[in-house]
Tab-separated table of C-alpha atoms in Angstrom:
chain	number	residue	atom	x	y	z
A	1007	MET	CA	-26.979	-20.629	13.857
A	1008	ASP	CA	-29.417	-19.238	11.277
A	1009	MET	CA	-28.598	-15.583	10.473
A	1010	VAL	CA	-30.054	-12.882	8.231
A	1011	PHE	CA	-28.022	-9.811	7.252
A	1012	LEU	CA	-29.588	-6.677	5.767
A	1013	GLY	CA	-26.753	-5.039	3.849
A	1014	PRO	CA	-26.075	-2.028	1.603
A	1015	VAL	CA	-27.454	-1.495	-1.886
A	1016	CYS	CA	-26.651	-4.208	-4.424
A	1017	ARG	CA	-24.794	-2.299	-7.136
A	1018	PRO	CA	-23.625	-3.421	-10.575
A	1019	GLY	CA	-20.117	-4.840	-10.645
A	1020	THR	CA	-19.390	-8.187	-9.077
A	1021	GLU	CA	-15.889	-7.232	-7.908
A	1022	ALA	CA	-17.032	-4.186	-5.936
A	1023	GLN	CA	-20.045	-5.961	-4.513
A	1024	ALA	CA	-18.168	-9.085	-3.429
A	1025	GLY	CA	-15.820	-6.900	-1.432
A	1026	THR	CA	-18.435	-5.267	0.794
A	1027	ALA	CA	-17.912	-5.755	4.522
A	1028	PRO	CA	-21.282	-7.517	5.079
A	1029	ARG	CA	-20.566	-10.014	2.299
A	1030	GLN	CA	-17.099	-10.730	3.648
A	1031	LEU	CA	-18.417	-11.230	7.188
A	1032	ALA	CA	-21.245	-13.433	5.950
A	1033	LYS	CA	-18.750	-15.577	4.036
A	1034	ALA	CA	-16.538	-15.948	7.119
A	1035	LEU	CA	-19.506	-16.966	9.262
A	1036	ARG	CA	-20.568	-19.589	6.730
A	1037	ARG	CA	-17.073	-21.058	6.954
A	1038	ARG	CA	-17.695	-21.414	10.683
A	1039	GLY	CA	-20.818	-23.468	10.006
A	1040	HIS	CA	-23.564	-20.835	10.188
A	1041	ALA	CA	-26.365	-20.386	7.654
A	1042	VAL	CA	-26.322	-16.725	6.566
A	1043	LEU	CA	-28.744	-15.103	4.141
A	1044	LEU	CA	-27.732	-11.626	2.951
A	1045	LEU	CA	-30.588	-9.357	1.839
A	1046	GLU	CA	-29.681	-6.360	-0.324
A	1047	ARG	CA	-31.771	-3.576	-1.840
A	1048	MET	CA	-31.604	-3.601	-5.639
A	1049	ALA	CA	-30.007	-0.605	-7.328
A	1050	PRO	CA	-31.156	0.641	-10.745
A	1051	GLY	CA	-29.615	-1.500	-13.461
A	1052	THR	CA	-29.028	-4.439	-11.126
A	1053	ARG	CA	-30.428	-7.868	-11.869
A	1054	SER	CA	-32.401	-9.635	-9.210
A	1055	GLU	CA	-30.155	-12.104	-7.414
A	1056	ALA	CA	-31.490	-15.250	-5.788
A	1057	SER	CA	-29.322	-17.942	-4.214
A	1058	PRO	CA	-29.173	-19.827	-0.931
A	1059	THR	CA	-26.878	-17.094	0.430
A	1060	VAL	CA	-27.888	-13.785	-1.235
A	1061	ALA	CA	-31.264	-12.309	-2.195
A	1062	THR	CA	-32.386	-8.868	-3.336
A	1063	TYR	CA	-35.522	-6.860	-2.690
A	1064	GLN	CA	-37.038	-3.755	-4.275
A	1065	ASP	CA	-38.391	-1.787	-1.320
A	1066	LEU	CA	-39.579	-2.167	2.256
A	1067	ALA	CA	-42.950	-3.570	1.177
A	1068	ASP	CA	-41.204	-6.231	-0.900
A	1069	LEU	CA	-38.849	-6.988	1.986
A	1070	HIS	CA	-41.818	-7.554	4.302
A	1071	ALA	CA	-43.831	-9.596	1.825
A	1072	ARG	CA	-41.069	-12.019	0.886
A	1073	PHE	CA	-38.817	-12.256	3.929
A	1074	HIS	CA	-40.992	-11.660	6.971
A	1075	SER	CA	-41.090	-15.319	7.989
A	1076	ARG	CA	-37.340	-15.843	7.412
A	1077	VAL	CA	-36.443	-12.850	9.573
A	1078	ARG	CA	-38.949	-13.941	12.181
A	1079	ARG	CA	-37.431	-17.391	12.655
A	1080	ALA	CA	-33.724	-16.435	12.346
A	1081	ASP	CA	-31.512	-16.825	15.400
A	1082	LEU	CA	-29.729	-13.545	14.595
A	1083	VAL	CA	-30.756	-10.582	12.431
A	1084	LEU	CA	-28.069	-7.992	11.633
A	1085	VAL	CA	-28.821	-4.602	10.066
A	1086	ASP	CA	-25.937	-2.699	8.486
A	1087	ALA	CA	-25.989	1.075	9.072
A	1088	ASP	CA	-25.643	1.677	5.324
A	1089	VAL	CA	-28.830	-0.164	4.398
A	1090	PRO	CA	-31.185	2.155	2.446
A	1091	ARG	CA	-33.897	3.738	4.618
A	1092	VAL	CA	-32.079	2.446	7.659
A	1093	ALA	CA	-34.545	3.942	10.141
A	1094	ASP	CA	-37.554	2.267	8.514
A	1095	VAL	CA	-35.699	-1.016	8.085
A	1096	SER	CA	-34.559	-0.901	11.715
A	1097	HIS	CA	-38.108	-0.376	12.952
A	1098	TRP	CA	-39.317	-3.273	10.804
A	1099	ALA	CA	-36.456	-5.618	11.715
A	1100	THR	CA	-36.579	-5.096	15.479
A	1101	ASN	CA	-40.347	-5.574	15.502
A	1102	THR	CA	-40.244	-8.633	13.229
A	1103	ALA	CA	-37.239	-10.634	14.398
A	1104	GLY	CA	-37.750	-13.374	16.941
A	1105	GLY	CA	-34.038	-13.843	17.642
A	1106	LEU	CA	-31.121	-11.599	18.548
A	1107	THR	CA	-31.159	-8.225	16.775
A	1108	VAL	CA	-27.821	-6.580	15.927
A	1109	PHE	CA	-27.024	-3.127	14.530
A	1110	TRP	CA	-23.658	-2.778	12.786
A	1111	ASP	CA	-22.437	0.809	12.609
A	1112	ARG	CA	-19.196	0.966	10.626
A	1113	ASP	CA	-18.913	4.760	11.068
A	1114	THR	CA	-20.010	5.549	14.612
A	1115	PRO	CA	-18.546	9.099	14.646
A	1116	ARG	CA	-20.717	9.931	11.622
A	1117	THR	CA	-23.840	8.606	13.357
A	1118	LEU	CA	-23.158	10.567	16.541
A	1119	ALA	CA	-22.314	13.771	14.644
A	1120	ARG	CA	-25.382	13.630	12.409
A	1121	HIS	CA	-27.655	13.154	15.386
A	1122	ALA	CA	-25.996	15.941	17.378
A	1123	LEU	CA	-26.266	18.356	14.437
A	1124	ARG	CA	-29.724	17.049	13.428
A	1125	GLU	CA	-28.427	16.672	9.863
A	1126	ASP	CA	-30.163	13.364	9.201
A	1127	PRO	CA	-33.829	13.564	10.291
A	1128	GLY	CA	-34.583	10.260	8.543
A	1129	GLY	CA	-31.648	8.459	10.135
A	1130	MET	CA	-31.074	6.524	13.319
A	1131	THR	CA	-32.288	7.880	16.646
A	1132	PRO	CA	-31.591	6.733	20.210
A	1133	GLU	CA	-35.082	5.226	20.293
A	1134	LEU	CA	-34.391	3.088	17.232
A	1135	LEU	CA	-30.962	1.994	18.461
A	1136	ALA	CA	-32.451	1.031	21.815
A	1137	GLY	CA	-34.599	-1.495	19.969
A	1138	TYR	CA	-31.553	-3.642	19.183
A	1139	ARG	CA	-30.097	-6.090	21.675
A	1140	LEU	CA	-26.513	-5.742	20.397
A	1141	HIS	CA	-24.776	-2.723	18.867
A	1142	LEU	CA	-21.487	-3.144	16.981
A	1143	CYS	CA	-19.638	0.190	16.842
A	1144	SER	CA	-16.456	1.298	15.090
A	1145	SER	CA	-15.191	3.376	18.037
A	1146	GLY	CA	-13.545	2.217	21.237
A	1147	GLY	CA	-12.632	4.088	24.408
A	1148	PRO	CA	-15.630	5.700	26.128
A	1149	VAL	CA	-17.921	5.513	23.088
A	1150	PRO	CA	-19.593	2.126	23.807
A	1151	ARG	CA	-20.463	3.212	27.348
A	1152	GLN	CA	-21.677	6.553	25.999
A	1153	LEU	CA	-24.024	4.725	23.645
A	1154	GLU	CA	-25.348	2.679	26.545
A	1155	ARG	CA	-25.733	5.583	28.979
A	1156	GLU	CA	-26.884	8.391	26.694
A	1157	TRP	CA	-28.537	6.553	23.825
A	1158	GLY	CA	-30.156	3.710	25.732
A	1159	VAL	CA	-28.309	1.044	23.737
A	1160	ALA	CA	-28.686	-2.312	25.472
A	1161	ARG	CA	-25.213	-3.666	24.712
A	1162	ALA	CA	-22.548	-1.756	22.732
A	1163	ARG	CA	-19.378	-3.545	21.690
A	1164	VAL	CA	-16.335	-2.502	19.654
A	1165	PHE	CA	-16.177	-4.138	16.229
A	1166	LEU	CA	-13.131	-2.974	14.285
A	1167	PRO	CA	-12.699	-3.447	10.535
A	1168	GLY	CA	-11.523	-6.882	9.466
A	1169	VAL	CA	-9.315	-7.656	6.486
A	1170	ASP	CA	-9.992	-10.304	3.886
A	1171	ALA	CA	-6.536	-11.893	3.892
A	1172	GLU	CA	-7.159	-13.402	0.452
A	1173	HIS	CA	-7.202	-9.964	-1.197
A	1174	PHE	CA	-4.525	-8.077	0.733
A	1175	ALA	CA	-0.904	-9.140	0.545
A	1176	PRO	CA	2.462	-7.440	0.013
A	1177	GLY	CA	2.967	-6.224	-3.539
A	1178	SER	CA	6.011	-6.955	-5.648
A	1179	GLY	CA	6.015	-3.855	-7.829
A	1180	ARG	CA	8.580	-1.059	-7.894
A	1181	THR	CA	8.443	1.849	-5.463
A	1182	ARG	CA	6.886	4.944	-7.033
A	1183	TRP	CA	6.206	7.177	-4.020
A	1184	ASP	CA	7.838	7.933	-0.691
A	1185	LEU	CA	4.550	8.589	1.122
A	1186	GLY	CA	0.920	8.105	0.204
A	1187	HIS	CA	-2.575	8.314	1.648
A	1188	LEU	CA	-5.658	6.394	0.554
A	1189	GLY	CA	-9.015	8.034	1.317
A	1190	PRO	CA	-11.731	8.594	2.210
A	1191	LEU	CA	-11.303	10.795	5.273
A	1192	PRO	CA	-13.940	12.840	7.164
A	1193	ALA	CA	-13.940	16.566	6.454
A	1194	GLU	CA	-12.888	17.407	10.003
A	1195	ARG	CA	-9.696	15.316	9.606
A	1196	ARG	CA	-8.577	16.790	6.300
A	1197	GLY	CA	-6.721	19.630	7.979
A	1198	LEU	CA	-4.345	17.057	9.439
A	1199	LEU	CA	-3.898	15.516	5.996
A	1200	LYS	CA	-2.996	18.913	4.554
A	1201	GLN	CA	-0.576	19.607	7.382
A	1202	TRP	CA	1.234	16.276	7.285
A	1203	LEU	CA	1.243	15.077	3.694
A	1204	LEU	CA	1.343	18.425	1.914
A	1205	GLY	CA	3.563	19.907	4.614
A	1206	ALA	CA	6.043	17.058	4.262
A	1207	ALA	CA	5.934	17.423	0.478
A	1208	ARG	CA	6.808	21.118	0.754
A	1209	GLY	CA	9.557	20.344	3.233
A	1210	TRP	CA	11.121	17.744	0.934
A	1211	PRO	CA	10.744	18.912	-2.693
A	1212	GLU	CA	12.760	15.919	-3.933
A	1213	GLY	CA	10.350	13.458	-2.349
A	1214	ARG	CA	7.473	11.762	-4.172
A	1215	PHE	CA	3.997	11.829	-2.634
A	1216	VAL	CA	0.546	10.591	-3.648
A	1217	LEU	CA	-3.032	11.182	-2.538
A	1218	ALA	CA	-5.655	8.716	-3.764
A	1219	GLY	CA	-9.421	8.664	-3.553
A	1220	MET	CA	-9.680	12.231	-2.233
A	1221	LEU	CA	-9.001	14.389	-5.257
A	1222	SER	CA	-11.298	17.189	-4.076
A	1223	ALA	CA	-10.231	17.067	-0.426
A	1224	VAL	CA	-7.458	19.642	-0.737
A	1225	ASP	CA	-8.198	22.803	-2.663
A	1226	ASP	CA	-5.275	25.030	-1.696
A	1227	ALA	CA	-1.894	25.286	-3.402
A	1228	TRP	CA	-0.916	21.787	-4.445
A	1229	PRO	CA	2.817	20.970	-4.301
A	1230	ALA	CA	4.205	19.811	-7.616
A	1231	ASN	CA	5.650	16.638	-6.064
A	1232	VAL	CA	2.227	15.334	-4.902
A	1233	ALA	CA	0.516	13.091	-7.433
A	1234	ARG	CA	-3.271	12.825	-7.550
A	1235	HIS	CA	-4.554	9.306	-8.079
A	1236	PRO	CA	-8.120	7.985	-8.513
A	1237	ALA	CA	-9.348	5.583	-5.867
A	1238	PRO	CA	-7.984	2.110	-6.686
A	1239	SER	CA	-10.323	-0.868	-6.673
A	1240	PRO	CA	-10.024	-3.333	-3.764
A	1241	ARG	CA	-8.018	-5.679	-5.971
A	1242	GLU	CA	-5.596	-2.844	-6.768
A	1243	HIS	CA	-4.969	-1.838	-3.145
A	1244	ALA	CA	-2.035	-4.177	-2.603
A	1245	GLY	CA	-0.231	-2.933	-5.702
A	1246	PHE	CA	-0.957	0.709	-4.877
A	1247	LEU	CA	0.206	0.409	-1.271
A	1248	GLY	CA	3.193	-1.695	-2.277
A	1249	ALA	CA	4.380	1.152	-4.496
A	1250	GLN	CA	4.827	3.404	-1.422
A	1251	ARG	CA	7.795	3.477	0.962
A	1252	PHE	CA	5.500	4.699	3.745
A	1253	THR	CA	1.723	4.949	4.069
A	1254	LEU	CA	0.019	7.699	6.062
A	1255	ALA	CA	-2.874	6.075	7.957
A	1256	LEU	CA	-4.992	8.687	9.730
A	1257	SER	CA	-7.784	7.840	12.154
A	1258	GLN	CA	-11.404	8.633	11.324
A	1259	ALA	CA	-11.945	10.256	14.744
A	1260	GLU	CA	-10.815	9.900	18.332
A	1261	HIS	CA	-10.845	6.202	19.326
A	1262	THR	CA	-11.760	5.274	15.722
A	1263	PRO	CA	-9.371	3.654	13.215
A	1264	GLY	CA	-10.174	3.600	9.521
A	1265	ALA	CA	-10.465	0.420	7.472
A	1266	SER	CA	-7.472	1.543	5.376
A	1267	LEU	CA	-5.225	1.177	8.445
A	1268	PHE	CA	-5.800	-2.575	8.544
A	1269	GLU	CA	-5.745	-2.994	4.768
A	1270	ALA	CA	-2.417	-1.173	4.485
A	1271	ALA	CA	-0.949	-3.199	7.347
A	1272	ALA	CA	-2.092	-6.437	5.694
A	1273	CYS	CA	-0.172	-5.368	2.600
A	1274	GLY	CA	2.985	-4.990	4.660
A	1275	ALA	CA	3.015	-1.212	4.373
A	1276	ALA	CA	5.235	0.842	6.673
A	1277	LEU	CA	2.624	2.864	8.543
A	1278	ILE	CA	2.810	6.389	9.935
A	1279	CYS	CA	-0.192	7.095	12.191
A	1280	ASP	CA	-1.595	9.939	14.252
A	1281	PRO	CA	-1.640	9.189	18.007
A	1282	TRP	CA	-5.332	8.435	18.516
A	1283	PRO	CA	-6.349	6.948	21.894
A	1284	GLY	CA	-6.468	3.183	21.604
A	1285	LEU	CA	-3.914	2.771	18.831
A	1286	GLU	CA	-1.565	1.100	21.311
A	1287	ASP	CA	-4.171	-1.650	21.851
A	1288	VAL	CA	-4.249	-2.427	18.131
A	1289	PHE	CA	-0.576	-2.144	17.115
A	1290	ALA	CA	2.705	-1.938	19.024
A	1291	LEU	CA	3.902	1.663	18.746
A	1292	GLY	CA	7.401	1.960	17.339
A	1293	GLU	CA	7.484	-1.749	16.498
A	1294	GLU	CA	4.527	-2.218	14.130
A	1295	VAL	CA	3.554	1.397	13.375
A	1296	MET	CA	5.274	4.752	13.772
A	1297	VAL	CA	3.464	7.645	15.457
A	1298	ALA	CA	3.781	11.229	14.231
A	1299	ARG	CA	2.584	14.426	15.872
A	1300	THR	CA	3.822	16.947	13.312
A	1301	GLU	CA	4.973	16.974	9.706
A	1302	ARG	CA	8.525	17.127	11.081
A	1303	ASP	CA	8.010	13.656	12.556
A	1304	VAL	CA	6.771	12.466	9.160
A	1305	LEU	CA	9.861	13.842	7.440
A	1306	ARG	CA	12.102	12.301	10.099
A	1307	TYR	CA	10.750	8.832	9.304
A	1308	LEU	CA	10.903	9.393	5.545
A	1309	LEU	CA	14.482	10.608	5.560
A	1310	GLY	CA	16.012	8.828	8.526
A	1311	MET	CA	14.702	5.256	8.787
A	1312	PRO	CA	16.977	2.604	7.268
A	1313	GLU	CA	15.382	0.531	4.525
A	1314	ALA	CA	15.758	-2.739	6.438
A	1315	ASP	CA	13.976	-1.257	9.465
A	1316	ARG	CA	11.209	0.084	7.241
A	1317	ARG	CA	10.577	-3.332	5.734
A	1318	GLN	CA	10.555	-4.990	9.154
A	1319	LEU	CA	8.070	-2.421	10.414
A	1320	GLY	CA	5.649	-3.338	7.649
A	1321	MET	CA	6.056	-7.073	8.090
A	1322	ARG	CA	5.416	-6.860	11.830
A	1323	ALA	CA	2.235	-4.868	11.204
A	1324	ARG	CA	1.100	-7.485	8.676
A	1325	ALA	CA	1.764	-10.283	11.171
A	1326	ARG	CA	-0.388	-8.503	13.764
A	1327	VAL	CA	-3.282	-8.128	11.294
A	1328	LEU	CA	-3.138	-11.780	10.284
A	1329	ALA	CA	-3.075	-12.791	13.955
A	1330	GLU	CA	-5.891	-10.555	15.203
A	1331	HIS	CA	-7.670	-8.445	12.593
A	1332	THR	CA	-8.945	-10.581	9.722
A	1333	VAL	CA	-12.603	-11.031	8.793
A	1334	ALA	CA	-12.340	-14.539	10.268
A	1335	HIS	CA	-11.423	-12.987	13.626
A	1336	ARG	CA	-14.434	-10.645	13.375
A	1337	ALA	CA	-16.730	-13.596	12.670
A	1338	ALA	CA	-15.517	-15.315	15.829
A	1339	GLN	CA	-15.911	-12.059	17.735
A	1340	LEU	CA	-19.516	-11.685	16.588
A	1341	GLU	CA	-20.186	-15.217	17.809
A	1342	GLN	CA	-18.734	-14.278	21.206
A	1343	TYR	CA	-20.782	-11.096	21.476
A	1344	ALA	CA	-23.961	-12.905	20.393
A	1345	ASN	CA	-23.434	-15.645	22.967
A	1346	GLU	CA	-22.848	-13.033	25.677
A	1347	ALA	CA	-26.020	-11.207	24.705
A	1348	GLU	CA	-28.055	-14.410	24.811
A	1349	ARG	CA	-26.647	-15.271	28.244
A	1350	GLY	CA	-27.169	-11.730	29.470
A	1351	ALA	CA	-23.491	-11.255	30.365
A	1352	SER	CA	-22.767	-7.687	31.373
A	1353	ARG	CA	-18.960	-7.526	31.536
A	1354	MET	CA	-17.416	-5.699	28.596
A	1355	PRO	CA	-14.419	-7.495	27.011
A	1356	ARG	CA	-11.035	-5.942	27.829
A	1357	CYS	CA	-10.345	-4.833	24.256
A	1358	ALA	CA	-13.595	-2.849	24.182
A	1359	ARG	CA	-12.935	-0.766	27.293
């Protein structure tokens, strides 16, 4: 199958760019025999990139002038929600493409909230989303049906984050912290972070805690036993997570896991999660992840779980990710969804209900 992806801005730094979700998915699809061209908007200071698999463009006019025919003849055209000027690109792509059009929203709660609050007048609208034949959303539960009923989306399917197994593995370093959290996290979820991580830190002054990638997220009294850490690079995630006894993995919203949940699990981290609806379909509760409802639950796991049980918890979560939640699994899932859309199948897969 011939595919064209329109991805986020191409930024300087090969390590950061190679780790973007669209590039990882494109790579996995190529391994399955598909031809995938990734188109990225050039950022200031970025060299133009031209290869059989990646190309850059300067603006929408340049995109149209140079890639109109390629998009027109592609079997599948995917637009990432983080592409610059996403509304304009969506209008152009859905009116240009001759094959299946796909919108990939990796933060569906953000899209729904911005539209409801009218915070993003230049962003996606129900009319633009209705122009796609397949919508990949980050939220499960009732959200896909809501997109179909209320937004006019033709076919909404759950598409959870996938892990590049080559870059996430258990670390071998020494333990530095008892509990850590790796951001980002939406503003409306930060109250839970304060309650659980900072609350547990206050309840156990001898414990060691760390918050990374969200240094401005908590502005109240900061316990002395909570370290502040800059966001590690993707290649540093395994070492950072491996230095924690437990990792606090909070959902992005109801029915919506964050990418860090799967990354931490792939690193063999012992996960403590909030009880969001649908978590039980992703991991076995009490066997692969522990669920907390208050900071007391967090402290109970930190202080009461035997070390052997903690290690087994992390290894079981890693086994589940490798069996079901890698980028390779997402590539196969996209194939399935695309084939269903082409056949006009209407039944939603069990995992998406």
